[in-house]
Short mmCIF file of C-alpha atoms in Angstrom, two decimals:
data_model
loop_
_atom_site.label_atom_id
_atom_site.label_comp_id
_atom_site.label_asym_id
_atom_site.label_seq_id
_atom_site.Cartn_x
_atom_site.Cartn_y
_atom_site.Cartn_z
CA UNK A 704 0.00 0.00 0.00
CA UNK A 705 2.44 2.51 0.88
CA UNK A 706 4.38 1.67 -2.70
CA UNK A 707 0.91 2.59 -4.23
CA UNK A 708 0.73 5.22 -2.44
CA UNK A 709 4.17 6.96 -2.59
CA UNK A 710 3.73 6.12 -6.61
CA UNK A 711 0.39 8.28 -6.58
CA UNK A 712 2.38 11.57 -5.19
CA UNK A 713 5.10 11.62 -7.75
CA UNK A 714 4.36 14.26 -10.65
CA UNK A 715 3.36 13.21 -13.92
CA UNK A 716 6.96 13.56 -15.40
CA UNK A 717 8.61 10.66 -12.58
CA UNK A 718 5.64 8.26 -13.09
CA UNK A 719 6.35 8.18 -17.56
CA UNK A 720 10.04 7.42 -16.37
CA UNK A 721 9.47 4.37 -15.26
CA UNK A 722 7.17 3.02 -17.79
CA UNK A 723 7.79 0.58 -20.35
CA UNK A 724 8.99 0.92 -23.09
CA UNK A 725 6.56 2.17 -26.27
CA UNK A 726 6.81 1.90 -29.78
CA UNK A 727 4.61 3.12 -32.60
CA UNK A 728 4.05 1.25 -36.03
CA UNK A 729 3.19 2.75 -38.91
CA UNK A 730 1.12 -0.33 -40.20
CA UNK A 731 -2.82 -1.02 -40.58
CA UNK A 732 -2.38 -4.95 -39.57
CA UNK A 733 -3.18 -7.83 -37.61
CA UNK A 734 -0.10 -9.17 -35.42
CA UNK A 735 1.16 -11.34 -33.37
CA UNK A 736 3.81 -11.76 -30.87
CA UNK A 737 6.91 -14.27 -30.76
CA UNK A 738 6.17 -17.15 -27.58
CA UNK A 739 8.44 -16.21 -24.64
CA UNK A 740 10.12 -19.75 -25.34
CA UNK A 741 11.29 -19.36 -28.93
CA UNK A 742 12.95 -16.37 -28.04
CA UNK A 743 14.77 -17.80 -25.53
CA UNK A 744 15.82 -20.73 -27.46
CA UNK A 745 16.86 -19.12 -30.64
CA UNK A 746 18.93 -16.65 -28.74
CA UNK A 747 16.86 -13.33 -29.91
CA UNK A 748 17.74 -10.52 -27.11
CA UNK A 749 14.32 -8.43 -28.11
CA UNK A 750 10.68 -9.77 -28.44
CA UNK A 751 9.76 -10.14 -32.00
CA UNK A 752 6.28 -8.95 -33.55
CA UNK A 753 4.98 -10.11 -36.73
CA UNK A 754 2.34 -7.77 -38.37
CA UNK A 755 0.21 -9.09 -41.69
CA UNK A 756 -1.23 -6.25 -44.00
CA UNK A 757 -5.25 -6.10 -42.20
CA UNK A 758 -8.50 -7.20 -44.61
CA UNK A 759 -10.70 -4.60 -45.81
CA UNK A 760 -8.51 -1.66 -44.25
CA UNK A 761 -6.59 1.17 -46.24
CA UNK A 762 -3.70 2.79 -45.24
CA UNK A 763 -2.83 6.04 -45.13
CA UNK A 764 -1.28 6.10 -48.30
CA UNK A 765 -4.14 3.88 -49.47
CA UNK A 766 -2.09 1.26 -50.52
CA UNK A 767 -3.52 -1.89 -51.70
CA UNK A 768 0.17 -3.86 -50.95
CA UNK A 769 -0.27 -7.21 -48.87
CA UNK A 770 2.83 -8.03 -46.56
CA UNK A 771 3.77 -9.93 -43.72
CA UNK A 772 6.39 -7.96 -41.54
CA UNK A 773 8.74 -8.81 -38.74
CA UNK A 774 9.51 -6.22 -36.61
CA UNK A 775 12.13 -5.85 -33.62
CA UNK A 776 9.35 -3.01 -32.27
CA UNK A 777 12.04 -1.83 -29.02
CA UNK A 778 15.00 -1.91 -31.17
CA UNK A 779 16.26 1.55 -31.34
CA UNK A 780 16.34 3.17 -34.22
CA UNK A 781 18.85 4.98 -36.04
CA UNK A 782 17.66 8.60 -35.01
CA UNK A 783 14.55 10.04 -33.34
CA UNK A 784 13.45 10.89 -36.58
CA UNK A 785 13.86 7.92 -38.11
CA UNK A 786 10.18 5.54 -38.75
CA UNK A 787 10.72 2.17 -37.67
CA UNK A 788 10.72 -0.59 -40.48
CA UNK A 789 10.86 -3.72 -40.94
CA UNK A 790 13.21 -6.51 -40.26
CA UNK A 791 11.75 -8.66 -42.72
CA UNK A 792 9.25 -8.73 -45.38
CA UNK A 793 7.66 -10.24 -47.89
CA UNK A 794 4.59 -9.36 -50.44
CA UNK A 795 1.62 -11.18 -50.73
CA UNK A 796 -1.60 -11.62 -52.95
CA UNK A 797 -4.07 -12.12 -50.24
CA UNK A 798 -4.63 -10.02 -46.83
CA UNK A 799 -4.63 -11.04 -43.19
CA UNK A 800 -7.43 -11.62 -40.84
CA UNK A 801 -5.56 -13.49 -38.06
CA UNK A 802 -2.39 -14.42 -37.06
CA UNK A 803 -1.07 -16.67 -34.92
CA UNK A 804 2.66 -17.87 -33.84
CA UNK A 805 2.91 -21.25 -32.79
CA UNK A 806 5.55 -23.20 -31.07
CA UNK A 807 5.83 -26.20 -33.24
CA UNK A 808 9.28 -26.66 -34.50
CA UNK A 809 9.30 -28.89 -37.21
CA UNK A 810 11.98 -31.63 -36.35
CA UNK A 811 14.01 -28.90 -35.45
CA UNK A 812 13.99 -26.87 -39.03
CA UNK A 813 11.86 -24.45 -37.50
CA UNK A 814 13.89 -22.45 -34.63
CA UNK A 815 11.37 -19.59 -34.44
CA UNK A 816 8.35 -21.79 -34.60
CA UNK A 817 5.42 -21.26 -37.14
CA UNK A 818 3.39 -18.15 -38.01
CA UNK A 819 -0.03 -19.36 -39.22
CA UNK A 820 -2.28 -16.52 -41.68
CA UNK A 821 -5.75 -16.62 -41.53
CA UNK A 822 -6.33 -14.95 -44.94
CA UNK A 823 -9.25 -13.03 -46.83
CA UNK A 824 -9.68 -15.84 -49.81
CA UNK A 825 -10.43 -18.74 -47.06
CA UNK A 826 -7.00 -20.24 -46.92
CA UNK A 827 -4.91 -20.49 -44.57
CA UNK A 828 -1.03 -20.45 -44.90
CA UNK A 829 2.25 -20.87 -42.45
CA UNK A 830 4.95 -19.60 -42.50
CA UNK A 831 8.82 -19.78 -41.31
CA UNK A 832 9.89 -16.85 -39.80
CA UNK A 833 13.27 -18.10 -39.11
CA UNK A 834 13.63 -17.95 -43.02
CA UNK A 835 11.67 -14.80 -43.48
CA UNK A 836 14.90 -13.31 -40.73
CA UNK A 837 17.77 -14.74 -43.17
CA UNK A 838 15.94 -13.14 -46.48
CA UNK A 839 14.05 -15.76 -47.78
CA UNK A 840 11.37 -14.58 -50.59
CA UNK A 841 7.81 -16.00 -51.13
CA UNK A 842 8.53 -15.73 -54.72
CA UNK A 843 11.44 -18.28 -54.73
CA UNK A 844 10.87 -22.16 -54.82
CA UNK A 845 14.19 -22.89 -53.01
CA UNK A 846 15.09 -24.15 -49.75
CA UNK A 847 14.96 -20.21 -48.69
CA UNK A 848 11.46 -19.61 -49.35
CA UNK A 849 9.49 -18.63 -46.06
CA UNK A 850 6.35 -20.12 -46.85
CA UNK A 851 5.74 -23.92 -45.64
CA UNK A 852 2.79 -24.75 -47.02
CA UNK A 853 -0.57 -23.09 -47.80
CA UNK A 854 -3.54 -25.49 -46.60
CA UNK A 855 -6.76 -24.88 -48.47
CA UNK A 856 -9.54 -23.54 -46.63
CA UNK A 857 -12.76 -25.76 -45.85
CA UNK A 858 -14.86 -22.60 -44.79
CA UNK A 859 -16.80 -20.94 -47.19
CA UNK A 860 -15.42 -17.23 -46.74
CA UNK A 861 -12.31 -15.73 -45.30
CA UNK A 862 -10.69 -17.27 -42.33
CA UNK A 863 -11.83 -14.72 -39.25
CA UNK A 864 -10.23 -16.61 -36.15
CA UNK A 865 -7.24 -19.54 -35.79
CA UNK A 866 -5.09 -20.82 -32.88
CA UNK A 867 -2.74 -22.98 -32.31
CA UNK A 868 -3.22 -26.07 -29.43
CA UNK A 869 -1.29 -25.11 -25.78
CA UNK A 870 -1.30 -28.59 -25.50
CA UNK A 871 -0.09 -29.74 -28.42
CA UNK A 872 1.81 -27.69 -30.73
CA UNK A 873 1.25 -29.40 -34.10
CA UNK A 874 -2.51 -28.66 -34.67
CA UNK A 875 -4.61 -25.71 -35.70
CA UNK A 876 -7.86 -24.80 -35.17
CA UNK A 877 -9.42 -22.32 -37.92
CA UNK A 878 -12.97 -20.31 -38.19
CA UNK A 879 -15.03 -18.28 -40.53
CA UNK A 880 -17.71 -16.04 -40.61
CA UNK A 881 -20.30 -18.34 -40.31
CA UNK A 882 -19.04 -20.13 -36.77
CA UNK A 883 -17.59 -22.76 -38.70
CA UNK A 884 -14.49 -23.99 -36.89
CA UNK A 885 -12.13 -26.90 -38.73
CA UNK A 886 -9.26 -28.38 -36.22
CA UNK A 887 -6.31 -29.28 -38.43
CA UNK A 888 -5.02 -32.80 -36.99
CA UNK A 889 -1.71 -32.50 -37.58
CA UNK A 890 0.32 -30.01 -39.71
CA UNK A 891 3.52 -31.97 -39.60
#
């Protein structure tokens, strides 16, 4: 009580001092955040954010671009000035409703786990974000290429709402519009 308390009386300015930090993206997107454990394991120092272009949104420069993101959002950047970007990028045909980050690591090929889309056509597709780090392009058909597989869709309109199981890491559950939700057995 007396912390609380002793915390109330400080001015304004003392109190913003020792808040967290806060950054600001410049993006019109669904996200989600790296799992605590990944990070850990893969040896990345700052939490990692990935951010998918939203459905049915413009941006203020009313682009009609589609792109997933990874960001580094408390990295600092090079001046005050300076709008954050990107770590990593890539362009895509369809837009995001959902996103999810899983911690499935596929036998081990997968150090950052799996980012799952829920997109605007109905499918659904995942994604290595481990790859998208190193450069890999969705364009590509090589080893590099970030995208794992893209699972048709067995709702009838654009994938609203996915997870991935706490309890075990290899299945996805999807849903649409409708209240249709299809679990996904097993990914890998």
């Amino acid at each position: 009580v007396e912390a609380l308390h002793s915390t109330k009386d400080q001015d304004k300015s003392q109190r913003c001092k020792t808040m967290p930090p806060f950054a600001a993206l410049p993006r019109t997107a669904v996200h989600a955040w790296c799992p605590a454990n990944l990070q850990r394991q893969s040896g990345t120092a700052e939490p990692l954010l990935v951010t998918g272009t939203v459905s049915g949104a413009l941006d203020d420069s009313f682009s009609t671009d589609s792109q997933l993101e990874l960001w580094a959002p408390f990295s600092t950047p090079s001046s005050a000035e300076t709008p954050r970007t990107p770590i990593a990028s890539v362009q895509l045909n369809a837009r995001f409703n959902r996103l999810a980050w899983g911690t499935h690591s596929h036998s081990g090929h997968t150090p950052l786990g799996v980012v799952a889309a829920g997109l605007d056509d109905g499918g659904v597709s995942l994604w290595d974000p481990a790859k998208l780090l190193r450069g890999g392009h969705a364009s590509s058909a090589t080893s590099s290429d970030p995208l794992i597989a893209r699972l048709e869709s067995p709702h009838r309109g654009p994938v609203r709402g996915l997870d991935f199981s706490p309890a075990q890491s290899n299945l996805l559950a999807t849903g649409a519009t409708n209240g249709e939700v299809s679990p996904r057995l097993s990914l890998f």
